[in-house]
PDB file of C-alpha atoms in Angstrom:
ATOM      1  CA  UNK X  12    -148.746 -87.715  76.606  1.00  0.00           C
ATOM      2  CA  UNK X  13    -146.899 -90.767  77.866  1.00  0.00           C
ATOM      3  CA  UNK X  14    -148.005 -92.746  80.692  1.00  0.00           C
ATOM      4  CA  UNK X  15    -145.754 -94.568  83.031  1.00  0.00           C
ATOM      5  CA  UNK X  16    -146.493 -97.582  84.830  1.00  0.00           C
ATOM      6  CA  UNK X  17    -147.550 -96.941  88.519  1.00  0.00           C
ATOM      7  CA  UNK X  18    -145.271 -97.854  91.064  1.00  0.00           C
ATOM      8  CA  UNK X  19    -146.464 -98.438  94.511  1.00  0.00           C
ATOM      9  CA  UNK X  20    -144.307 -99.199  97.910  1.00  0.00           C
ATOM     10  CA  UNK X  21    -145.052-103.105  98.050  1.00  0.00           C
ATOM     11  CA  UNK X  22    -141.357-103.916  99.119  1.00  0.00           C
ATOM     12  CA  UNK X  23    -140.281-103.399 102.813  1.00  0.00           C
ATOM     13  CA  UNK X  24    -137.069-101.335 101.546  1.00  0.00           C
ATOM     14  CA  UNK X  25    -139.150 -98.672 100.063  1.00  0.00           C
ATOM     15  CA  UNK X  26    -141.348 -96.023 101.571  1.00  0.00           C
ATOM     16  CA  UNK X  27    -143.560 -93.141 100.410  1.00  0.00           C
ATOM     17  CA  UNK X  28    -143.064 -89.879 101.938  1.00  0.00           C
ATOM     18  CA  UNK X  29    -144.410 -86.387 101.829  1.00  0.00           C
ATOM     19  CA  UNK X  30    -141.606 -83.797 101.169  1.00  0.00           C
ATOM     20  CA  UNK X  31    -141.332 -81.446 104.099  1.00  0.00           C
ATOM     21  CA  UNK X  32    -138.431 -79.043 103.029  1.00  0.00           C
ATOM     22  CA  UNK X  33    -135.849 -78.716 100.271  1.00  0.00           C
ATOM     23  CA  UNK X  34    -132.411 -78.144 101.445  1.00  0.00           C
ATOM     24  CA  UNK X  35    -129.216 -77.497  99.647  1.00  0.00           C
ATOM     25  CA  UNK X  36    -128.403 -79.024  96.364  1.00  0.00           C
ATOM     26  CA  UNK X  37    -129.738 -82.577  95.879  1.00  0.00           C
ATOM     27  CA  UNK X  38    -130.923 -82.942  99.424  1.00  0.00           C
ATOM     28  CA  UNK X  39    -134.238 -82.629 100.988  1.00  0.00           C
ATOM     29  CA  UNK X  40    -136.042 -83.579 104.359  1.00  0.00           C
ATOM     30  CA  UNK X  41    -139.058 -85.434 104.314  1.00  0.00           C
ATOM     31  CA  UNK X  42    -141.973 -86.894 106.665  1.00  0.00           C
ATOM     32  CA  UNK X  43    -142.455 -90.484 106.374  1.00  0.00           C
ATOM     33  CA  UNK X  44    -145.803 -92.280 106.798  1.00  0.00           C
ATOM     34  CA  UNK X  45    -144.758 -93.942 110.193  1.00  0.00           C
ATOM     35  CA  UNK X  46    -144.102 -90.331 111.523  1.00  0.00           C
ATOM     36  CA  UNK X  47    -140.255 -90.239 111.217  1.00  0.00           C
ATOM     37  CA  UNK X  48    -138.218 -87.471 109.545  1.00  0.00           C
ATOM     38  CA  UNK X  49    -135.596 -88.383 107.021  1.00  0.00           C
ATOM     39  CA  UNK X  50    -133.059 -86.702 105.135  1.00  0.00           C
ATOM     40  CA  UNK X  51    -133.291 -87.656 101.556  1.00  0.00           C
ATOM     41  CA  UNK X  52    -130.658 -87.632  98.728  1.00  0.00           C
ATOM     42  CA  UNK X  53    -131.885 -86.744  95.093  1.00  0.00           C
ATOM     43  CA  UNK X  54    -130.311 -89.361  92.722  1.00  0.00           C
ATOM     44  CA  UNK X  55    -128.202 -88.037  90.139  1.00  0.00           C
ATOM     45  CA  UNK X  56    -130.418 -89.345  87.247  1.00  0.00           C
ATOM     46  CA  UNK X  57    -133.257 -87.062  88.617  1.00  0.00           C
ATOM     47  CA  UNK X  58    -131.144 -84.287  89.529  1.00  0.00           C
ATOM     48  CA  UNK X  59    -131.889 -81.266  87.221  1.00  0.00           C
ATOM     49  CA  UNK X  60    -134.102 -83.280  85.434  1.00  0.00           C
ATOM     50  CA  UNK X  61    -137.073 -83.836  87.699  1.00  0.00           C
ATOM     51  CA  UNK X  62    -138.027 -80.817  89.906  1.00  0.00           C
ATOM     52  CA  UNK X  63    -139.145 -81.614  93.463  1.00  0.00           C
ATOM     53  CA  UNK X  64    -140.724 -79.088  95.611  1.00  0.00           C
ATOM     54  CA  UNK X  65    -142.175 -78.851  99.086  1.00  0.00           C
ATOM     55  CA  UNK X  66    -145.247 -80.925  99.569  1.00  0.00           C
ATOM     56  CA  UNK X  67    -144.648 -83.409  96.768  1.00  0.00           C
ATOM     57  CA  UNK X  68    -145.223 -87.017  97.395  1.00  0.00           C
ATOM     58  CA  UNK X  69    -141.972 -89.096  96.532  1.00  0.00           C
ATOM     59  CA  UNK X  70    -141.026 -92.761  96.792  1.00  0.00           C
ATOM     60  CA  UNK X  71    -137.635 -93.309  98.598  1.00  0.00           C
ATOM     61  CA  UNK X  72    -135.435 -96.314  98.878  1.00  0.00           C
ATOM     62  CA  UNK X  73    -134.478 -96.854 102.680  1.00  0.00           C
ATOM     63  CA  UNK X  74    -130.853 -97.555 103.527  1.00  0.00           C
ATOM     64  CA  UNK X  75    -130.138-100.681 105.386  1.00  0.00           C
ATOM     65  CA  UNK X  76    -127.077 -98.858 107.387  1.00  0.00           C
ATOM     66  CA  UNK X  77    -128.647 -95.499 108.089  1.00  0.00           C
ATOM     67  CA  UNK X  78    -132.147 -95.200 109.371  1.00  0.00           C
ATOM     68  CA  UNK X  79    -132.502 -91.570 109.503  1.00  0.00           C
ATOM     69  CA  UNK X  80    -131.301 -91.305 105.475  1.00  0.00           C
ATOM     70  CA  UNK X  81    -133.021 -92.182 102.428  1.00  0.00           C
ATOM     71  CA  UNK X  82    -132.492 -91.926  98.568  1.00  0.00           C
ATOM     72  CA  UNK X  83    -135.284 -90.526  96.384  1.00  0.00           C
ATOM     73  CA  UNK X  84    -136.406 -93.156  93.607  1.00  0.00           C
ATOM     74  CA  UNK X  85    -139.398 -91.279  92.141  1.00  0.00           C
ATOM     75  CA  UNK X  86    -141.334 -88.364  92.291  1.00  0.00           C
ATOM     76  CA  UNK X  87    -145.330 -88.991  92.098  1.00  0.00           C
ATOM     77  CA  UNK X  88    -147.487 -86.631  89.618  1.00  0.00           C
ATOM     78  CA  UNK X  89    -150.437 -85.310  91.101  1.00  0.00           C
ATOM     79  CA  UNK X  90    -152.837 -87.910  89.574  1.00  0.00           C
ATOM     80  CA  UNK X  91    -150.700 -90.499  90.864  1.00  0.00           C
ATOM     81  CA  UNK X  92    -150.543 -89.225  94.229  1.00  0.00           C
ATOM     82  CA  UNK X  93    -154.452 -89.136  94.002  1.00  0.00           C
ATOM     83  CA  UNK X  94    -154.380 -92.900  93.337  1.00  0.00           C
ATOM     84  CA  UNK X  95    -152.095 -93.623  96.153  1.00  0.00           C
ATOM     85  CA  UNK X  96    -154.700 -91.848  98.457  1.00  0.00           C
ATOM     86  CA  UNK X  97    -157.740 -93.806  96.827  1.00  0.00           C
ATOM     87  CA  UNK X  98    -155.923 -97.171  97.086  1.00  0.00           C
ATOM     88  CA  UNK X  99    -154.931 -96.650 100.794  1.00  0.00           C
ATOM     89  CA  UNK X 100    -151.167 -96.434 100.453  1.00  0.00           C
ATOM     90  CA  UNK X 101    -151.066 -92.936 101.800  1.00  0.00           C
ATOM     91  CA  UNK X 102    -152.979 -91.674 105.074  1.00  0.00           C
TER      92      UNK X 102
END
């Protein structure tokens, strides 16, 4: 089994979200750690390759020009999500 390098949201332009609801193709609605709700766009690289479901933990890139929208960069696996909680990245 391949292991990938852990990616945490240390930069200000990235944020960790818990997926709230999957909408139409390529879009989902997620709750941010700070309490805001954002509409997220699933990147073309991930589309139909990485399946994202409600309740998953995702890493998103925040947009400079639209505060209520973001782009999904990475889906955390369950063991990575446990590490995030252990390191204090997620409440």
